[in-house]
mmCIF file with all atom_site columns, C-alpha atoms in Angstrom:
data_model
loop_
_atom_site.group_PDB
_atom_site.id
_atom_site.type_symbol
_atom_site.label_atom_id
_atom_site.label_alt_id
_atom_site.label_comp_id
_atom_site.label_asym_id
_atom_site.label_entity_id
_atom_site.label_seq_id
_atom_site.pdbx_PDB_ins_code
_atom_site.Cartn_x
_atom_site.Cartn_y
_atom_site.Cartn_z
_atom_site.occupancy
_atom_site.B_iso_or_equiv
_atom_site.pdbx_formal_charge
_atom_site.auth_seq_id
_atom_site.auth_comp_id
_atom_site.auth_asym_id
_atom_site.auth_atom_id
_atom_site.pdbx_PDB_model_num
ATOM 1  C CA . MET A 1 1  ? 101.326 98.383  94.110  1.00 93.00 ? 22 MET A CA 1
ATOM 2  C CA . ILE A 1 2  ? 103.829 98.051  96.848  1.00 95.00 ? 23 ILE A CA 1
ATOM 3  C CA . GLN A 1 3  ? 105.252 101.341 96.391  1.00 94.00 ? 24 GLN A CA 1
ATOM 4  C CA . LEU A 1 4  ? 101.698 102.585 96.351  1.00 92.00 ? 25 LEU A CA 1
ATOM 5  C CA . ALA A 1 5  ? 101.130 101.073 99.492  1.00 92.00 ? 26 ALA A CA 1
ATOM 6  C CA . LYS A 1 6  ? 103.833 102.194 101.387 1.00 93.00 ? 27 LYS A CA 1
ATOM 7  C CA . GLY A 1 7  ? 103.268 106.181 99.893  1.00 91.00 ? 28 GLY A CA 1
ATOM 8  C CA . VAL A 1 8  ? 99.565  106.053 101.759 1.00 90.00 ? 29 VAL A CA 1
ATOM 9  C CA . LEU A 1 9  ? 101.169 104.559 104.779 1.00 89.00 ? 30 LEU A CA 1
ATOM 10 C CA . SER A 1 10 ? 103.879 107.153 105.199 1.00 88.00 ? 31 SER A CA 1
ATOM 11 C CA . SER A 1 11 ? 100.818 110.035 104.456 1.00 86.00 ? 32 SER A CA 1
ATOM 12 C CA . GLU A 1 12 ? 99.536  108.439 107.538 1.00 82.00 ? 33 GLU A CA 1
ATOM 13 C CA . LEU A 1 13 ? 96.576  106.655 105.562 1.00 84.00 ? 34 LEU A CA 1
ATOM 14 C CA . GLY A 1 14 ? 95.895  109.409 103.609 1.00 84.00 ? 35 GLY A CA 1
ATOM 15 C CA . PRO A 1 15 ? 95.690  112.873 105.643 1.00 85.00 ? 36 PRO A CA 1
ATOM 16 C CA . LYS A 1 16 ? 99.062  114.251 104.875 1.00 85.00 ? 37 LYS A CA 1
ATOM 17 C CA . ASP A 1 17 ? 98.946  113.600 100.957 1.00 90.00 ? 38 ASP A CA 1
ATOM 18 C CA . PRO A 1 18 ? 95.054  112.818 100.084 1.00 91.00 ? 39 PRO A CA 1
ATOM 19 C CA . ASP A 1 19 ? 95.999  112.522 96.292  1.00 90.00 ? 40 ASP A CA 1
ATOM 20 C CA . LEU A 1 20 ? 96.792  109.337 96.915  1.00 89.00 ? 41 LEU A CA 1
ATOM 21 C CA . LEU A 1 21 ? 93.672  107.932 97.553  1.00 90.00 ? 42 LEU A CA 1
ATOM 22 C CA . SER A 1 22 ? 91.488  107.469 94.802  1.00 90.00 ? 43 SER A CA 1
ATOM 23 C CA . ASP A 1 23 ? 88.166  109.706 94.205  1.00 92.00 ? 44 ASP A CA 1
ATOM 24 C CA . SER A 1 24 ? 86.164  106.924 94.976  1.00 93.00 ? 45 SER A CA 1
ATOM 25 C CA . PHE A 1 25 ? 88.071  105.953 98.088  1.00 91.00 ? 46 PHE A CA 1
ATOM 26 C CA . THR A 1 26 ? 85.624  104.021 100.616 1.00 93.00 ? 47 THR A CA 1
ATOM 27 C CA . PHE A 1 27 ? 86.901  103.098 104.246 1.00 91.00 ? 48 PHE A CA 1
ATOM 28 C CA . CYS A 1 28 ? 84.411  100.618 106.315 1.00 91.00 ? 49 CYS A CA 1
ATOM 29 C CA . GLY A 1 29 ? 85.629  99.255  109.414 1.00 87.00 ? 50 GLY A CA 1
ATOM 30 C CA . PRO A 1 30 ? 83.851  97.013  111.970 1.00 90.00 ? 51 PRO A CA 1
ATOM 31 C CA . LEU A 1 31 ? 82.462  100.100 114.019 1.00 89.00 ? 52 LEU A CA 1
ATOM 32 C CA . VAL A 1 32 ? 82.811  103.089 111.444 1.00 85.00 ? 53 VAL A CA 1
ATOM 33 C CA . GLY A 1 33 ? 81.491  103.623 107.975 1.00 83.00 ? 54 GLY A CA 1
ATOM 34 C CA . PRO A 1 34 ? 81.263  103.349 105.159 1.00 94.00 ? 55 PRO A CA 1
ATOM 35 C CA . LEU A 1 35 ? 83.042  107.047 104.847 1.00 94.00 ? 56 LEU A CA 1
ATOM 36 C CA . ASP A 1 36 ? 84.046  108.707 101.740 1.00 94.00 ? 57 ASP A CA 1
ATOM 37 C CA . LYS A 1 37 ? 87.378  110.292 100.861 1.00 93.00 ? 58 LYS A CA 1
ATOM 38 C CA . THR A 1 38 ? 86.449  113.116 102.349 1.00 93.00 ? 59 THR A CA 1
ATOM 39 C CA . SER A 1 39 ? 84.817  112.257 105.409 1.00 93.00 ? 60 SER A CA 1
ATOM 40 C CA . PHE A 1 40 ? 87.935  109.919 106.060 1.00 91.00 ? 61 PHE A CA 1
ATOM 41 C CA . ILE A 1 41 ? 90.348  112.524 105.933 1.00 92.00 ? 62 ILE A CA 1
ATOM 42 C CA . GLU A 1 42 ? 88.733  114.998 107.819 1.00 90.00 ? 63 GLU A CA 1
ATOM 43 C CA . ALA A 1 43 ? 87.901  111.928 110.333 1.00 87.00 ? 64 ALA A CA 1
ATOM 44 C CA . PHE A 1 44 ? 91.892  110.361 110.255 1.00 84.00 ? 65 PHE A CA 1
ATOM 45 C CA . SER A 1 45 ? 93.366  114.240 110.362 1.00 84.00 ? 66 SER A CA 1
ATOM 46 C CA . SER A 1 46 ? 91.267  115.080 113.705 1.00 83.00 ? 67 SER A CA 1
ATOM 47 C CA . PHE A 1 47 ? 93.157  111.781 115.566 1.00 80.00 ? 68 PHE A CA 1
ATOM 48 C CA . LYS A 1 48 ? 96.461  113.129 116.207 1.00 76.00 ? 69 LYS A CA 1
ATOM 49 C CA . ILE A 1 49 ? 98.367  110.012 116.627 1.00 78.00 ? 70 ILE A CA 1
ATOM 50 C CA . ARG A 1 50 ? 102.044 111.423 116.219 1.00 78.00 ? 71 ARG A CA 1
ATOM 51 C CA . GLU A 1 51 ? 101.058 113.563 118.851 1.00 82.00 ? 72 GLU A CA 1
ATOM 52 C CA . ALA A 1 52 ? 99.579  110.886 121.045 1.00 84.00 ? 73 ALA A CA 1
ATOM 53 C CA . LEU A 1 53 ? 102.453 108.467 120.700 1.00 85.00 ? 74 LEU A CA 1
ATOM 54 C CA . PRO A 1 54 ? 105.424 110.397 119.224 1.00 86.00 ? 75 PRO A CA 1
ATOM 55 C CA . ASP A 1 55 ? 107.696 107.648 119.581 1.00 89.00 ? 76 ASP A CA 1
ATOM 56 C CA . LEU A 1 56 ? 105.095 105.061 117.497 1.00 83.00 ? 77 LEU A CA 1
ATOM 57 C CA . GLU A 1 57 ? 107.227 102.902 115.343 1.00 86.00 ? 78 GLU A CA 1
ATOM 58 C CA . GLU A 1 58 ? 104.944 101.017 113.060 1.00 85.00 ? 79 GLU A CA 1
ATOM 59 C CA . ASN A 1 59 ? 107.373 98.347  111.760 1.00 89.00 ? 80 ASN A CA 1
ATOM 60 C CA . TYR A 1 60 ? 105.559 97.682  108.748 1.00 94.00 ? 81 TYR A CA 1
ATOM 61 C CA . SER A 1 61 ? 107.579 94.273  106.578 1.00 95.00 ? 82 SER A CA 1
ATOM 62 C CA . ASN A 1 62 ? 106.428 91.491  104.213 1.00 96.00 ? 83 ASN A CA 1
ATOM 63 C CA . PHE A 1 63 ? 104.999 93.624  101.145 1.00 97.00 ? 84 PHE A CA 1
ATOM 64 C CA . ARG A 1 64 ? 103.137 91.227  99.360  1.00 97.00 ? 85 ARG A CA 1
ATOM 65 C CA . VAL A 1 65 ? 101.020 91.492  96.286  1.00 97.00 ? 86 VAL A CA 1
ATOM 66 C CA . ASP A 1 66 ? 97.402  89.163  96.744  1.00 97.00 ? 87 ASP A CA 1
ATOM 67 C CA . PRO A 1 67 ? 97.867  86.208  94.582  1.00 97.00 ? 88 PRO A CA 1
ATOM 68 C CA . TYR A 1 68 ? 94.028  86.873  93.542  1.00 97.00 ? 89 TYR A CA 1
ATOM 69 C CA . ASP A 1 69 ? 93.542  90.283  93.215  1.00 96.00 ? 90 ASP A CA 1
ATOM 70 C CA . PRO A 1 70 ? 96.710  92.159  92.337  1.00 95.00 ? 91 PRO A CA 1
ATOM 71 C CA . TYR A 1 71 ? 95.626  95.650  93.435  1.00 92.00 ? 92 TYR A CA 1
ATOM 72 C CA . ARG A 1 72 ? 95.370  94.266  97.110  1.00 94.00 ? 93 ARG A CA 1
ATOM 73 C CA . ILE A 1 73 ? 98.450  94.437  99.209  1.00 95.00 ? 94 ILE A CA 1
ATOM 74 C CA . TRP A 1 74 ? 99.148  92.325  102.155 1.00 97.00 ? 95 TRP A CA 1
ATOM 75 C CA . TYR A 1 75 ? 101.613 93.716  104.847 1.00 96.00 ? 96 TYR A CA 1
ATOM 76 C CA . ASP A 1 76 ? 102.812 92.487  108.307 1.00 96.00 ? 97 ASP A CA 1
ATOM 77 C CA . VAL A 1 77 ? 102.884 94.997  111.376 1.00 91.00 ? 98 VAL A CA 1
ATOM 78 C CA . GLN A 1 78 ? 104.552 94.425  114.488 1.00 87.00 ? 99 GLN A CA 1
#
């Protein structure tokens, strides 16, 4: 699961490799959503984060499996 989570992160949360997201994927944020997989990919693809912040380094670390939900991965971002 940790390797899968790292793959999703490296694909910029899905736009670079949408196959990493389940067909039943749903995104829901505090101000946006719920978005199905197609809507999410379209929205996130349009952000162009790397163009706006070419020197961005997320520094993901401390990946761990949730002790109560083995399908949930937690990690730190600095």
